Amino acid sequence: MTNTYTVQGTPYFRHHLIGAVLGGKAVVFENIRTEGEEVGLKEHEVNFLKLIDAVTNGTKMEINETGTRVKVKPGVVVGGKIKHVCSLQRGVGYWVEALALLAPFAKKPIEATLYGVTNNQLDIGVDCIRTVTIPLLRKFGIEAAIQIKKRGTEPNGGGEVLFTSQTVRKLETVDITQRGKIKRVRGVGFTCRTSPDLINRSISTAKGLLLKLLPDVFIAADHFTGDDAGKSPGYGLTLVAESTSEDATGLSEELTCDASAMQKQVTAEAIGLTCAKLLLDQIKLGGCVDSHHQSMALFLMAVSPEEISRVRLGPITQAGEAILEICRVYFSVTFTSKVDNSYEFSPTTIYSCVGCSLTNVSKKSA
């Protein structure tokens, strides 16, 4: 089939599947972990296929006996109310990011209740989604929200979040290039089944460093108890730097100390100090969108209307580079880049493209 794209292994598994669904192109994953002890698809990848099946209608999936080859022929995104138990191998953010990209083009608004790990070190956390991802989606004309009902850290999870998103006929074009200056830092620290004193110590240490640089720093403490605290002890910190520019989204960093980190005797002060330093590194990169959201911004630009969209990024991540290729394959959209050396700490790059003008045919025009 000429309308089928073949991928070796499962690099950027989610984005290939989302591209296939929205671009209407079948995708085949071959030679998936053919060597070693764990052969074929991992648990969280199979779980992700189940989510795609739940939010679409008419999607056909073929998986061989060993799980080393998967063929997906996509259907249409229907949305609606869904409940999904996520794999504990990854954070809930792994699934929410995908829903955020699919939801605008669904037949009905998505209302997804997800169960699992709300904060871990591998995936974007729910606080980061609430404070940075949702405002980024809003720039493209997508109205979404996330509600944290229960926290859950590794290894046993127990968290619960409600993600809702409205549908659109077309996205809006963006010009996210004015960086501005950092005017304030906001954050939230949480604890689950541990002493509130731990996160207070982390917050105090983080503020100690950040207040040397700017006066407006506020970090709230969010203490969860009982059933709302999930099934495993842990605590974490999310920091967001906000700019004077209305273009730029918040720049975020987060750190979670789960049960395994607590066994290694990682101190609360180390969590706070490291998180603050990571935030300062993120600011130094100079992008209007942080490195965690590069791939989402580029993907949404590719499916925007046929006008020029632009975004200023710091050094592009591996995920960002992969998205550029994925957008070319599924949407025939190519990006142009222009390096800007005016920023004294590190050069930034302005990426621009003319979108493929993806239209939600289920949504009537205004």
Short mmCIF file of C-alpha atoms in Angstrom, two decimals:
data_model
loop_
_atom_site.label_atom_id
_atom_site.label_comp_id
_atom_site.label_asym_id
_atom_site.label_seq_id
_atom_site.Cartn_x
_atom_site.Cartn_y
_atom_site.Cartn_z
CA MET A 1 0.00 0.00 0.00
CA THR A 2 1.34 3.40 -0.94
CA ASN A 3 -0.68 5.01 1.85
CA THR A 4 1.11 3.01 4.56
CA TYR A 5 4.17 4.25 6.43
CA THR A 6 6.61 1.75 7.96
CA VAL A 7 8.54 2.47 11.17
CA GLN A 8 11.40 0.35 12.49
CA GLY A 9 10.87 -0.30 16.21
CA THR A 10 8.70 2.02 18.32
CA PRO A 11 10.49 5.40 18.44
CA TYR A 12 7.93 8.15 19.16
CA PHE A 13 5.19 5.54 19.10
CA ARG A 14 2.46 7.93 20.26
CA HIS A 15 3.19 10.65 17.74
CA HIS A 16 3.28 8.22 14.81
CA LEU A 17 -0.13 6.88 15.86
CA ILE A 18 -1.61 10.37 16.35
CA GLY A 19 -0.19 11.43 12.97
CA ALA A 20 -1.69 8.32 11.37
CA VAL A 21 -5.15 8.95 12.89
CA LEU A 22 -5.28 12.65 12.01
CA GLY A 23 -3.55 12.22 8.63
CA GLY A 24 -5.64 9.20 7.62
CA LYS A 25 -2.59 7.08 6.82
CA ALA A 26 -1.97 3.49 7.97
CA VAL A 27 1.24 2.84 9.91
CA VAL A 28 3.23 -0.36 10.45
CA PHE A 29 5.75 -0.84 13.29
CA GLU A 30 8.24 -3.60 12.47
CA ASN A 31 11.10 -5.30 14.37
CA ILE A 32 9.88 -4.12 17.78
CA ARG A 33 12.53 -5.17 20.33
CA THR A 34 13.38 -8.43 18.58
CA GLU A 35 16.33 -9.11 20.91
CA GLY A 36 16.74 -9.28 24.68
CA GLU A 37 14.45 -10.45 27.47
CA GLU A 38 11.54 -8.09 26.75
CA VAL A 39 10.50 -8.87 23.18
CA GLY A 40 7.79 -6.91 21.38
CA LEU A 41 5.48 -4.19 22.66
CA LYS A 42 5.74 -3.03 26.26
CA GLU A 43 2.73 -2.89 28.57
CA HIS A 44 2.29 0.89 28.31
CA GLU A 45 2.39 0.73 24.48
CA VAL A 46 -0.37 -1.89 24.38
CA ASN A 47 -2.28 0.25 26.88
CA PHE A 48 -1.88 3.26 24.58
CA LEU A 49 -3.31 1.26 21.66
CA LYS A 50 -6.36 0.54 23.85
CA LEU A 51 -6.82 4.27 24.43
CA ILE A 52 -6.62 4.97 20.67
CA ASP A 53 -9.25 2.25 20.17
CA ALA A 54 -11.47 3.86 22.85
CA VAL A 55 -11.44 7.40 21.39
CA THR A 56 -11.74 6.37 17.72
CA ASN A 57 -14.27 4.43 15.66
CA GLY A 58 -13.29 2.06 12.87
CA THR A 59 -9.60 1.71 13.80
CA LYS A 60 -8.19 -1.70 12.86
CA MET A 61 -5.14 -3.07 14.66
CA GLU A 62 -3.16 -6.19 13.82
CA ILE A 63 -0.52 -7.45 16.28
CA ASN A 64 1.49 -10.60 15.60
CA GLU A 65 1.92 -13.35 18.22
CA THR A 66 5.25 -12.06 19.55
CA GLY A 67 4.21 -8.40 19.52
CA THR A 68 7.14 -7.46 17.27
CA ARG A 69 4.95 -6.19 14.42
CA VAL A 70 1.92 -3.91 14.67
CA LYS A 71 -0.22 -2.55 11.86
CA VAL A 72 -2.73 0.22 12.58
CA LYS A 73 -5.31 1.35 10.04
CA PRO A 74 -6.88 4.44 11.61
CA GLY A 75 -10.56 5.32 11.89
CA VAL A 76 -12.15 8.62 12.95
CA VAL A 77 -11.88 10.34 16.33
CA VAL A 78 -15.25 10.20 18.09
CA GLY A 79 -14.37 11.42 21.61
CA GLY A 80 -17.12 11.44 24.24
CA LYS A 81 -16.88 10.16 27.81
CA ILE A 82 -14.19 7.56 28.48
CA LYS A 83 -12.61 5.93 31.51
CA HIS A 84 -9.14 4.50 31.09
CA VAL A 85 -6.81 2.71 33.51
CA CYS A 86 -3.28 3.70 32.50
CA SER A 87 -0.25 1.44 32.75
CA LEU A 88 1.85 2.11 35.85
CA GLN A 89 5.02 2.03 33.71
CA ARG A 90 4.36 5.63 32.61
CA GLY A 91 2.73 8.73 34.03
CA VAL A 92 -0.80 9.86 33.20
CA GLY A 93 0.76 12.72 31.22
CA TYR A 94 1.83 10.18 28.56
CA TRP A 95 -1.87 9.65 27.70
CA VAL A 96 -3.09 13.22 28.34
CA GLU A 97 -0.60 14.68 25.83
CA ALA A 98 -2.01 12.37 23.16
CA LEU A 99 -5.63 13.19 24.02
CA ALA A 100 -4.82 16.92 23.87
CA LEU A 101 -3.70 16.52 20.24
CA LEU A 102 -6.61 14.27 19.19
CA ALA A 103 -9.48 15.93 21.09
CA PRO A 104 -9.91 19.11 18.96
CA PHE A 105 -10.73 16.97 15.91
CA ALA A 106 -13.20 14.61 17.60
CA LYS A 107 -16.92 14.37 16.83
CA LYS A 108 -17.84 15.07 20.45
CA PRO A 109 -15.96 16.89 23.25
CA ILE A 110 -13.70 14.51 25.15
CA GLU A 111 -14.25 13.90 28.85
CA ALA A 112 -11.61 11.40 29.92
CA THR A 113 -11.11 10.04 33.43
CA LEU A 114 -7.62 8.53 33.69
CA TYR A 115 -6.30 6.38 36.54
CA GLY A 116 -2.62 5.74 37.32
CA VAL A 117 0.60 7.58 38.21
CA THR A 118 0.05 11.36 38.20
CA ASN A 119 3.67 12.36 38.86
CA ASN A 120 6.90 10.59 37.90
CA GLN A 121 10.33 11.44 36.51
CA LEU A 122 9.73 10.21 32.96
CA ASP A 123 6.57 11.98 31.82
CA ILE A 124 5.05 15.42 32.10
CA GLY A 125 3.22 15.81 35.43
CA VAL A 126 -0.37 16.88 35.97
CA ASP A 127 0.64 20.22 37.55
CA CYS A 128 2.75 21.04 34.51
CA ILE A 129 -0.19 20.16 32.24
CA ARG A 130 -2.47 22.46 34.23
CA THR A 131 -0.09 25.45 34.31
CA VAL A 132 1.76 25.20 30.97
CA THR A 133 0.19 22.70 28.54
CA ILE A 134 -3.38 24.03 28.85
CA PRO A 135 -2.34 27.69 28.20
CA LEU A 136 -0.31 26.49 25.16
CA LEU A 137 -3.40 24.70 23.78
CA ARG A 138 -5.41 27.88 24.33
CA LYS A 139 -3.07 29.79 21.98
CA PHE A 140 -4.18 27.43 19.20
CA GLY A 141 -7.86 28.00 20.04
CA ILE A 142 -8.33 24.76 22.01
CA GLU A 143 -10.33 25.00 25.25
CA ALA A 144 -9.18 22.26 27.61
CA ALA A 145 -8.96 21.67 31.36
CA ILE A 146 -7.54 19.12 33.78
CA GLN A 147 -8.78 18.35 37.28
CA ILE A 148 -6.61 16.48 39.78
CA LYS A 149 -8.92 14.32 41.88
CA LYS A 150 -6.32 12.00 43.43
CA ARG A 151 -2.52 11.97 43.42
CA GLY A 152 -0.54 8.83 42.64
CA THR A 153 3.21 8.24 42.59
CA GLU A 154 5.27 5.22 41.55
CA PRO A 155 5.27 2.29 41.94
CA ASN A 156 1.57 1.65 42.73
CA GLY A 157 -0.13 4.76 41.38
CA GLY A 158 -3.67 5.28 42.59
CA GLY A 159 -4.08 8.72 41.05
CA GLU A 160 -7.14 10.00 39.20
CA VAL A 161 -7.46 12.96 36.82
CA LEU A 162 -10.28 14.30 34.67
CA PHE A 163 -9.23 15.77 31.32
CA THR A 164 -11.79 17.65 29.24
CA SER A 165 -11.37 19.28 25.84
CA GLN A 166 -13.73 20.99 23.42
CA THR A 167 -13.75 20.39 19.67
CA VAL A 168 -12.82 22.99 17.06
CA ARG A 169 -13.40 23.23 13.32
CA LYS A 170 -9.90 24.55 12.67
CA LEU A 171 -7.02 25.59 14.89
CA GLU A 172 -5.70 29.15 15.04
CA THR A 173 -2.33 30.19 13.64
CA VAL A 174 0.25 31.35 16.18
CA ASP A 175 3.24 33.65 16.35
CA ILE A 176 5.10 32.74 19.54
CA THR A 177 8.36 34.62 19.03
CA GLN A 178 8.44 37.49 21.57
CA ARG A 179 10.33 36.14 24.56
CA GLY A 180 10.06 39.05 27.03
CA LYS A 181 11.68 38.88 30.47
CA ILE A 182 10.89 36.62 33.39
CA LYS A 183 8.65 38.53 35.79
CA ARG A 184 7.68 35.87 38.34
CA VAL A 185 7.92 32.23 39.33
CA ARG A 186 4.94 30.20 40.45
CA GLY A 187 4.93 26.63 41.64
CA VAL A 188 3.20 23.89 43.54
CA GLY A 189 4.60 21.19 45.79
CA PHE A 190 2.62 18.08 46.73
CA THR A 191 2.93 15.29 49.26
CA CYS A 192 1.27 11.86 49.30
CA ARG A 193 1.44 9.60 52.34
CA THR A 194 4.50 11.46 53.66
CA SER A 195 5.11 14.29 56.13
CA PRO A 196 4.13 17.76 54.83
CA ASP A 197 7.43 18.94 56.29
CA LEU A 198 9.30 17.30 53.38
CA ILE A 199 7.76 19.47 50.68
CA ASN A 200 7.99 22.56 52.90
CA ARG A 201 11.75 22.02 53.09
CA SER A 202 11.94 21.59 49.29
CA ILE A 203 9.93 24.79 48.75
CA SER A 204 12.08 26.75 51.20
CA THR A 205 15.30 25.67 49.45
CA ALA A 206 13.96 26.43 45.96
CA LYS A 207 12.75 29.87 47.05
CA GLY A 208 16.11 30.56 48.71
CA LEU A 209 17.82 30.33 45.31
CA LEU A 210 15.11 31.98 43.17
CA LEU A 211 14.62 34.99 45.48
CA LYS A 212 18.24 35.98 44.82
CA LEU A 213 17.21 36.64 41.20
CA LEU A 214 13.68 38.03 41.34
CA PRO A 215 11.36 39.10 44.17
CA ASP A 216 8.06 37.60 42.98
CA VAL A 217 8.23 33.89 43.87
CA PHE A 218 5.25 31.97 45.23
CA ILE A 219 5.09 28.20 45.67
CA ALA A 220 1.97 26.60 47.13
CA ALA A 221 1.98 23.37 49.16
CA ASP A 222 -0.64 20.75 48.31
CA HIS A 223 -0.94 17.99 50.94
CA PHE A 224 -3.00 14.92 50.03
CA THR A 225 -4.23 12.45 52.65
CA GLY A 226 -6.30 9.27 52.79
CA ASP A 227 -7.66 7.84 49.54
CA ASP A 228 -6.78 11.03 47.67
CA ALA A 229 -3.08 10.37 48.30
CA GLY A 230 -2.88 7.28 46.09
CA LYS A 231 -1.22 3.99 46.98
CA SER A 232 2.48 4.95 47.30
CA PRO A 233 4.39 7.57 49.33
CA GLY A 234 6.05 10.42 47.50
CA TYR A 235 6.35 14.16 47.06
CA GLY A 236 7.29 16.51 44.25
CA LEU A 237 7.76 20.08 43.10
CA THR A 238 6.69 21.87 39.90
CA LEU A 239 8.04 25.34 39.07
CA VAL A 240 6.86 27.63 36.26
CA ALA A 241 8.59 30.85 35.15
CA GLU A 242 6.20 33.41 33.65
CA SER A 243 7.29 36.04 31.12
CA THR A 244 6.34 39.68 30.53
CA SER A 245 5.47 38.67 26.94
CA GLU A 246 1.93 37.50 26.22
CA ASP A 247 3.34 35.31 23.44
CA ALA A 248 5.53 33.08 25.58
CA THR A 249 4.09 30.18 27.52
CA GLY A 250 5.38 29.40 31.00
CA LEU A 251 8.72 27.61 31.20
CA SER A 252 8.41 24.62 33.49
CA GLU A 253 10.48 22.09 35.41
CA GLU A 254 9.41 19.42 37.85
CA LEU A 255 10.95 16.82 40.12
CA THR A 256 9.26 13.92 41.92
CA CYS A 257 10.70 11.95 44.81
CA ASP A 258 8.96 8.56 44.80
CA ALA A 259 9.42 5.52 47.04
CA SER A 260 12.61 4.32 45.28
CA ALA A 261 14.24 7.78 45.54
CA MET A 262 13.28 7.97 49.22
CA GLN A 263 15.01 4.63 49.80
CA LYS A 264 18.17 6.12 48.28
CA GLN A 265 17.88 8.87 50.92
CA VAL A 266 17.48 11.76 48.48
CA THR A 267 16.96 14.81 50.70
CA ALA A 268 14.05 17.24 50.36
CA GLU A 269 16.55 20.11 50.10
CA ALA A 270 18.25 18.41 47.13
CA ILE A 271 14.87 18.09 45.35
CA GLY A 272 14.10 21.79 45.83
CA LEU A 273 17.57 23.03 44.84
CA THR A 274 17.84 20.76 41.78
CA CYS A 275 14.36 21.76 40.55
CA ALA A 276 15.21 25.47 40.87
CA LYS A 277 18.51 24.99 39.01
CA LEU A 278 16.76 23.05 36.25
CA LEU A 279 14.27 25.91 35.88
CA LEU A 280 17.12 28.43 35.56
CA ASP A 281 18.73 26.20 32.90
CA GLN A 282 15.40 26.12 31.04
CA ILE A 283 15.20 29.94 31.13
CA LYS A 284 18.79 30.20 29.88
CA LEU A 285 17.89 28.20 26.75
CA GLY A 286 15.89 31.25 25.63
CA GLY A 287 12.88 29.61 23.97
CA CYS A 288 9.29 30.91 24.18
CA VAL A 289 8.22 27.27 24.64
CA ASP A 290 10.16 25.01 27.01
CA SER A 291 11.90 21.84 25.87
CA HIS A 292 9.10 19.62 27.28
CA HIS A 293 6.51 21.24 24.97
CA GLN A 294 8.52 21.66 21.77
CA SER A 295 7.01 18.58 20.12
CA MET A 296 3.42 19.60 20.98
CA ALA A 297 3.87 23.16 19.66
CA LEU A 298 5.42 21.95 16.39
CA PHE A 299 2.74 19.28 15.90
CA LEU A 300 -0.12 21.76 16.39
CA MET A 301 1.54 24.25 14.04
CA ALA A 302 1.63 21.57 11.33
CA VAL A 303 -2.16 21.00 11.51
CA SER A 304 -3.00 24.73 11.73
CA PRO A 305 -4.62 26.70 8.86
CA GLU A 306 -2.70 27.44 5.67
CA GLU A 307 -1.05 30.54 7.04
CA ILE A 308 2.41 31.02 8.49
CA SER A 309 2.82 29.94 12.12
CA ARG A 310 6.05 30.74 13.96
CA VAL A 311 7.63 29.72 17.26
CA ARG A 312 10.94 30.56 18.94
CA LEU A 313 12.68 27.53 20.47
CA GLY A 314 15.93 26.96 22.29
CA PRO A 315 18.15 24.01 21.21
CA ILE A 316 15.77 21.51 19.65
CA THR A 317 15.31 18.20 21.46
CA GLN A 318 15.42 14.73 19.89
CA ALA A 319 11.62 14.60 20.19
CA GLY A 320 11.37 17.94 18.40
CA GLU A 321 13.51 16.69 15.51
CA ALA A 322 11.39 13.53 15.27
CA ILE A 323 8.18 15.61 15.13
CA LEU A 324 9.54 17.62 12.18
CA GLU A 325 9.91 14.33 10.26
CA ILE A 326 6.52 13.00 11.44
CA CYS A 327 4.78 16.20 10.26
CA ARG A 328 6.43 15.82 6.85
CA VAL A 329 5.34 12.17 6.52
CA TYR A 330 1.71 12.41 7.67
CA PHE A 331 0.75 16.00 6.80
CA SER A 332 3.27 16.92 4.05
CA VAL A 333 4.29 19.95 6.11
CA THR A 334 7.92 21.11 6.12
CA PHE A 335 9.40 23.61 8.54
CA THR A 336 11.95 26.34 7.86
CA SER A 337 14.35 27.41 10.60
CA LYS A 338 16.26 30.63 11.15
CA VAL A 339 18.91 30.95 13.86
CA ASP A 340 18.79 34.13 15.96
CA ASN A 341 22.03 34.99 17.76
CA SER A 342 20.73 38.13 19.47
CA TYR A 343 20.23 36.31 22.78
CA GLU A 344 23.51 36.56 24.69
CA PHE A 345 23.40 33.22 26.54
CA SER A 346 22.53 30.77 23.78
CA PRO A 347 21.24 31.10 20.20
CA THR A 348 17.54 30.51 19.62
CA THR A 349 15.87 29.27 16.44
CA ILE A 350 12.61 30.49 14.91
CA TYR A 351 10.71 27.61 13.29
CA SER A 352 7.98 28.49 10.82
CA CYS A 353 5.61 26.52 8.60
CA VAL A 354 2.43 26.78 6.57
CA GLY A 355 -0.05 24.36 8.16
CA CYS A 356 -1.98 21.63 6.36
CA SER A 357 -5.29 23.25 7.47
CA LEU A 358 -6.67 20.10 9.11
CA THR A 359 -10.45 20.50 9.40
CA ASN A 360 -12.84 18.81 11.80
CA VAL A 361 -15.65 17.86 9.41
CA SER A 362 -17.94 16.96 12.34
CA LYS A 363 -17.86 20.54 13.62
CA LYS A 364 -20.11 23.01 11.83
CA SER A 365 -18.51 26.30 10.87
CA ALA A 366 -19.60 29.35 12.84
#
